[in-house]
XYZ file of C-alpha atoms in Angstrom:
417
model
C 14.672 -2.369 -32.516
C 16.019 -2.804 -28.989
C 15.455 -6.246 -27.549
C 13.702 -6.536 -24.224
C 13.885 -10.279 -23.870
C 17.034 -10.237 -21.777
C 17.275 -9.333 -18.130
C 17.143 -5.599 -17.580
C 18.861 -3.649 -14.798
C 16.811 -1.877 -12.179
C 16.491 1.407 -14.034
C 14.334 4.023 -12.347
C 13.067 5.300 -15.710
C 11.859 1.805 -16.574
C 9.859 1.486 -13.346
C 8.566 5.079 -13.522
C 6.201 4.016 -16.285
C 4.349 1.820 -13.827
C 3.902 4.581 -11.262
C 2.719 7.036 -13.906
C 0.093 4.521 -15.000
C -0.851 3.909 -11.371
C -1.411 7.638 -10.827
C -3.591 8.065 -13.898
C -5.781 5.029 -13.404
C -6.227 5.569 -9.679
C -8.087 8.710 -10.638
C -10.041 7.138 -13.507
C -10.913 3.986 -11.576
C -12.118 5.318 -8.243
C -13.834 8.418 -9.540
C -16.450 6.103 -11.036
C -15.590 6.387 -14.701
C -17.825 3.449 -15.644
C -20.553 1.204 -14.293
C -18.436 -1.861 -14.961
C -15.739 -0.679 -12.579
C -18.245 -0.185 -9.766
C -17.951 -3.910 -9.154
C -14.995 -4.465 -6.843
C -14.346 -7.978 -8.093
C -14.067 -6.892 -11.735
C -11.629 -4.158 -10.784
C -9.419 -6.768 -9.135
C -9.662 -9.129 -12.095
C -8.367 -6.466 -14.496
C -5.089 -6.230 -12.603
C -3.867 -9.538 -14.038
C -4.233 -8.512 -17.678
C -0.983 -6.471 -18.118
C 1.179 -9.580 -17.669
C -0.222 -10.895 -20.932
C 1.630 -8.099 -22.719
C 4.948 -9.323 -21.326
C 4.657 -12.639 -23.154
C 4.761 -10.972 -26.562
C 7.414 -8.354 -25.738
C 10.205 -8.119 -28.301
C 11.171 -4.444 -27.925
C 12.012 -1.997 -25.190
C 8.989 0.099 -26.179
C 6.641 -2.779 -25.457
C 8.402 -3.267 -22.138
C 7.609 0.321 -21.217
C 4.036 -0.186 -22.410
C 3.765 -3.293 -20.243
C 5.008 -1.415 -17.186
C 2.540 1.383 -17.897
C -0.322 -1.110 -18.224
C 0.834 -2.796 -15.028
C 0.545 0.585 -13.348
C -2.989 0.913 -14.679
C -3.834 -2.498 -13.264
C -2.351 -1.595 -9.897
C -4.333 1.622 -9.932
C -7.455 -0.496 -10.319
C -6.681 -3.148 -7.750
C -4.949 -1.609 -4.734
C -7.492 1.117 -3.918
C -10.328 -1.343 -4.426
C -8.776 -4.149 -2.424
C -8.489 -2.068 0.746
C -12.152 -1.072 0.546
C -13.321 -4.570 -0.367
C -11.430 -6.283 2.453
C -12.575 -3.707 5.002
C -16.188 -4.441 4.034
C -16.087 -8.240 4.101
C -13.939 -8.727 7.216
C -15.058 -9.269 10.775
C -13.953 -6.225 12.840
C -11.812 -8.495 15.024
C -9.593 -9.507 12.079
C -10.019 -6.624 9.630
C -6.510 -5.263 10.158
C -5.004 -8.734 9.920
C -6.802 -9.462 6.656
C -5.636 -6.257 4.972
C -2.100 -6.799 6.314
C -2.210 -10.334 4.913
C -2.977 -8.919 1.478
C 0.045 -6.587 1.671
C 2.226 -9.465 2.903
C 1.223 -11.648 -0.026
C 2.261 -8.817 -2.349
C 5.654 -8.761 -0.588
C 5.906 -12.509 -1.129
C 5.287 -11.961 -4.833
C 8.056 -9.352 -4.937
C 10.407 -11.776 -3.202
C 9.655 -14.549 -5.694
C 10.158 -12.076 -8.529
C 13.586 -11.122 -7.176
C 14.507 -14.798 -6.850
C 13.458 -15.635 -10.418
C 14.619 -12.406 -12.062
C 18.376 -13.086 -12.307
C 17.841 -16.514 -13.872
C 15.011 -15.940 -16.373
C 14.623 -13.859 -19.490
C 11.845 -11.297 -19.393
C 9.738 -13.383 -21.754
C 10.037 -16.501 -19.605
C 9.497 -14.412 -16.467
C 6.258 -13.159 -18.014
C 5.022 -16.688 -18.767
C 5.741 -17.811 -15.202
C 4.098 -14.712 -13.704
C 1.085 -15.096 -15.948
C 0.059 -18.378 -14.294
C -0.821 -16.987 -10.817
C -2.392 -13.920 -12.430
C -4.719 -16.043 -14.550
C -5.591 -18.115 -11.471
C -6.296 -14.898 -9.593
C -8.646 -13.620 -12.299
C -10.541 -16.919 -12.373
C -10.779 -17.525 -8.621
C -11.499 -13.927 -7.649
C -14.436 -13.836 -10.064
C -16.056 -16.635 -8.015
C -15.994 -14.676 -4.735
C -19.205 -12.801 -3.825
C -19.389 -9.023 -3.672
C -19.338 -7.463 -0.214
C -22.632 -7.318 1.744
C -22.275 -3.524 1.888
C -22.224 -3.370 -1.913
C -25.429 -5.378 -2.226
C -27.212 -3.385 0.500
C -26.127 -0.165 -1.184
C -27.799 -1.326 -4.411
C -30.908 -2.683 -2.665
C -30.141 -6.406 -3.158
C -30.978 -7.562 0.368
C -31.200 -11.265 -0.504
C -27.761 -11.229 -2.123
C -26.424 -9.236 0.829
C -27.621 -11.921 3.248
C -26.115 -14.670 1.086
C -22.825 -12.771 0.918
C -22.800 -12.259 4.684
C -23.360 -15.996 5.241
C -20.488 -16.737 2.856
C -18.007 -14.418 4.585
C -19.156 -14.529 8.228
C -20.989 -17.792 8.774
C -21.622 -17.291 12.487
C -22.783 -13.677 12.280
C -26.043 -12.441 13.817
C -27.842 -12.001 10.497
C -30.559 -9.594 11.616
C -28.264 -7.313 13.605
C -25.623 -7.286 10.893
C -28.069 -6.425 8.119
C -29.418 -3.550 10.193
C -25.855 -2.352 10.766
C -25.132 -2.486 7.020
C -28.286 -0.522 6.227
C -27.430 2.119 8.832
C -23.905 2.439 7.474
C -24.887 2.842 3.791
C -27.877 5.070 4.576
C -27.678 8.096 2.296
C -24.789 6.710 0.257
C -26.703 6.752 -3.049
C -26.428 10.492 -3.619
C -25.386 12.666 -6.534
C -21.768 13.561 -7.193
C -22.475 17.172 -6.200
C -23.914 16.052 -2.854
C -20.906 13.822 -2.257
C -18.557 16.733 -2.882
C -20.521 18.855 -0.418
C -20.344 16.070 2.177
C -16.671 15.667 1.396
C -16.056 19.291 2.415
C -17.772 18.894 5.781
C -15.267 19.443 8.638
C -15.371 15.851 9.912
C -14.688 14.344 6.472
C -12.190 16.954 5.340
C -10.306 16.519 8.602
C -10.045 12.752 8.052
C -8.756 13.266 4.509
C -6.092 15.685 5.714
C -5.120 13.344 8.569
C -4.660 10.397 6.204
C -2.868 12.588 3.681
C -0.413 13.633 6.390
C 0.083 10.029 7.477
C 0.744 8.917 3.921
C 3.233 11.746 3.517
C 5.225 10.150 6.341
C 4.780 6.765 4.650
C 6.186 8.102 1.386
C 9.061 9.776 3.229
C 9.959 6.377 4.643
C 10.650 5.646 0.948
C 9.898 1.933 1.110
C 9.247 1.825 -2.636
C 12.348 3.891 -3.362
C 14.602 1.703 -1.224
C 13.149 -1.399 -2.863
C 13.742 0.027 -6.349
C 17.315 1.123 -5.587
C 18.233 -1.680 -3.162
C 20.915 -3.213 -5.355
C 22.472 0.173 -6.131
C 22.503 1.090 -2.423
C 24.170 -2.218 -1.546
C 26.810 -1.719 -4.253
C 27.542 1.831 -3.079
C 27.778 0.554 0.504
C 30.735 -1.608 -0.655
C 29.625 -4.743 1.146
C 31.612 -7.924 0.526
C 28.505 -10.006 -0.266
C 26.953 -10.419 -3.714
C 24.385 -7.575 -4.027
C 21.682 -9.763 -5.596
C 21.842 -12.116 -2.594
C 21.451 -9.173 -0.217
C 18.442 -7.915 -2.197
C 16.778 -11.342 -1.985
C 17.422 -11.420 1.772
C 15.871 -7.964 2.116
C 12.761 -9.047 0.217
C 12.483 -12.169 2.358
C 12.732 -10.083 5.544
C 9.806 -8.002 4.292
C 7.753 -11.168 3.837
C 8.597 -12.395 7.351
C 7.798 -9.029 8.946
C 4.562 -8.744 7.000
C 3.324 -12.117 8.211
C 4.267 -11.235 11.796
C 2.262 -8.014 11.427
C -0.809 -10.094 10.551
C -0.859 -11.521 14.074
C -0.175 -8.275 15.945
C -2.072 -5.554 14.053
C -5.417 -6.395 15.691
C -3.848 -7.264 19.038
C -1.681 -4.233 19.771
C -3.668 -1.628 17.839
C -3.059 0.494 14.752
C -1.472 3.435 16.597
C 1.048 1.380 18.560
C 2.267 -0.380 15.423
C 2.595 2.900 13.523
C 4.640 4.410 16.366
C 6.870 1.325 16.650
C 7.325 1.231 12.888
C 8.243 4.926 12.684
C 10.833 4.698 15.468
C 12.363 1.556 13.953
C 12.573 3.104 10.469
C 14.199 6.232 11.928
C 16.884 4.208 13.728
C 17.500 2.147 10.573
C 17.981 5.240 8.421
C 20.289 6.875 10.973
C 22.421 3.706 11.064
C 22.507 3.472 7.257
C 23.511 7.127 6.994
C 26.195 6.519 9.622
C 27.677 3.772 7.448
C 28.101 6.112 4.483
C 29.488 8.798 6.793
C 32.120 6.351 8.058
C 32.952 5.412 4.454
C 33.545 9.097 3.730
C 36.098 9.049 6.586
C 37.917 6.171 4.808
C 36.931 3.427 7.230
C 37.533 -0.098 5.937
C 34.263 -1.150 4.181
C 34.934 -4.845 4.876
C 34.771 -4.244 8.611
C 31.527 -2.271 8.160
C 29.690 -4.809 5.989
C 27.407 -5.779 8.863
C 26.170 -2.197 9.359
C 24.387 -1.494 6.022
C 22.987 -5.025 5.822
C 21.648 -4.833 9.384
C 20.264 -1.346 8.709
C 18.446 -2.393 5.544
C 17.102 -5.572 7.151
C 15.792 -3.670 10.178
C 14.303 -1.040 7.859
C 12.362 -3.693 5.943
C 11.220 -5.328 9.175
C 10.014 -2.158 10.862
C 8.401 -0.566 7.819
C 6.398 -3.759 7.259
C 5.070 -3.730 10.836
C 3.131 -0.516 10.407
C 3.906 2.114 7.787
C 3.460 -0.298 4.868
C 0.244 -1.926 6.103
C -1.768 0.172 8.577
C -2.582 3.184 6.311
C -4.408 0.894 3.863
C -6.461 -0.444 6.765
C -7.337 3.047 7.994
C -8.428 4.117 4.521
C -11.073 1.397 4.476
C -12.276 2.325 7.966
C -12.377 6.094 8.414
C -14.955 7.211 5.848
C -18.731 6.815 5.460
C -20.080 4.691 2.618
C -20.885 7.621 0.320
C -17.332 9.001 0.482
C -15.187 5.864 0.356
C -14.560 6.085 -3.396
C -13.887 9.816 -3.350
C -11.540 9.528 -0.372
C -9.696 6.649 -2.051
C -9.376 8.742 -5.203
C -7.626 11.516 -3.279
C -5.386 9.303 -1.161
C -4.244 6.747 -3.749
C -3.755 9.269 -6.551
C -1.670 11.430 -4.225
C 0.278 8.387 -3.026
C 1.039 7.278 -6.559
C 2.158 10.773 -7.529
C 4.358 11.080 -4.422
C 5.864 7.644 -5.081
C 6.656 8.678 -8.640
C 8.308 11.893 -7.385
C 10.309 10.179 -4.614
C 11.593 7.431 -6.917
C 12.563 9.953 -9.602
C 14.217 12.374 -7.154
C 16.207 9.866 -5.099
C 19.277 9.642 -7.332
C 19.489 13.418 -8.013
C 19.167 13.982 -4.248
C 22.012 11.523 -3.622
C 24.153 13.154 -6.325
C 23.549 16.564 -4.771
C 24.069 15.829 -1.065
C 25.409 12.279 -0.721
C 23.841 9.190 0.854
C 24.502 10.309 4.437
C 22.357 13.455 4.210
C 19.643 11.634 2.231
C 19.155 8.809 4.736
C 19.463 11.026 7.812
C 16.895 13.407 6.302
C 14.481 10.529 5.674
C 14.970 9.210 9.203
C 14.400 12.528 10.967
C 11.285 13.265 8.921
C 9.778 9.837 9.625
C 10.383 10.432 13.345
C 7.808 13.220 13.098
C 5.177 10.523 12.527
C 5.373 9.536 16.215
C 3.637 12.627 17.706
C 1.441 12.849 14.601
C 0.063 9.349 15.173
C -0.245 9.804 18.937
C -2.444 12.899 18.717
C -4.256 12.711 15.374
C -4.817 9.092 14.310
C -7.951 7.477 15.810
C -7.755 3.934 17.177
C -10.076 1.741 15.108
C -9.029 -1.720 16.273
C -11.940 -4.072 16.969
C -14.673 -1.614 15.923
C -17.224 -2.118 13.176
C -17.350 0.422 10.343
C -20.526 1.916 11.811
C -18.976 2.172 15.282
C -15.935 3.943 13.830
C -18.120 6.545 12.115
C -20.140 7.103 15.275
C -16.933 7.468 17.298
C -15.516 10.049 14.874
C -18.752 12.059 14.892
C -19.002 11.947 18.691
C -15.414 13.128 19.039
C -16.050 16.048 16.679
C -19.270 16.913 18.517
C -17.490 16.912 21.885
C -14.745 19.106 20.458
C -17.191 21.649 19.035
C -19.189 21.624 22.276
C -16.085 22.363 24.352
C -15.381 25.466 22.239
C -18.798 26.968 23.020
């Protein structure tokens, strides 16, 4: 049987197992398949379990099973984490907190890329298991969100949770705000589907779906998965693995910078800046491969693909990789958060799977120049999309955001009369 204990190349089929698992369990998890998974903390805890499979891997089949289980765990955690953080955070730092979570994930990817070339898969699994076990233990000690307790009628626990997360909050005003926000959330599935189809909610779903389509077209996951192959094909005179580590580190740096600016400059401004920066990066990267096709000396062009990829990682981390998760936790009423997350994250996982699988055939068919220029021009379309369709939610409470969306829809319908 094939041995999986040695280092494996970045094979897109190997990683596809994770995204397939992510797609499936996003649907199972958020659609409310079990009472146990209604607890946000337990959903997060389950994400650490797949790494235990790595420690006993001795065959390629178990490696694929581990990746699939990792996808299941991600399908549990990522949708839940956005909702959980949006509920526990003060409105003034909500965007920063969710961006911090994404940045920490980028840090984990960077550390994985640093360790990967020097460790066997089995040893890599043992090392990775340590922070995952710590996560499962420590996260289980954190209280549920106040919204969760209010939704289930546990007012005393809601007050204790609010004191734990926001120690200086106006308790009476906040509890009233929570009760107003979750009012009517405990409804049947049929009622939720009817509410889901109301114009205001359906419009928000379509808006976020469109935004995430631009996010997927930016192909952050695809570029990360194929980074080493892209660097090799770019014929740079630097060791590809070193370039990949530098790219991962740039993502970490940009992500931590985004933490300090997302609540200061607003969601829309960061999305626009990110989209323009990603477009320029893709155009420059495509230009490099175009110049290679004209037989330019690759040694003299080494700076161009490296600069393009670094700027891509920086700009995508400022907005496109972080802001959509924040908006998902903000734009929907309490009774539709799970259903909206089901639609958005399942679609995202499916699109990621498709983009990762189709990248190499697309390159084989048209060449890198057309691929990267196509990505760049499509992402540029996010600029007018964000300007005219994405609401600004910076600094507003969840209740204020819902009231603002309803007022805007009411004004629009009134103007048509």
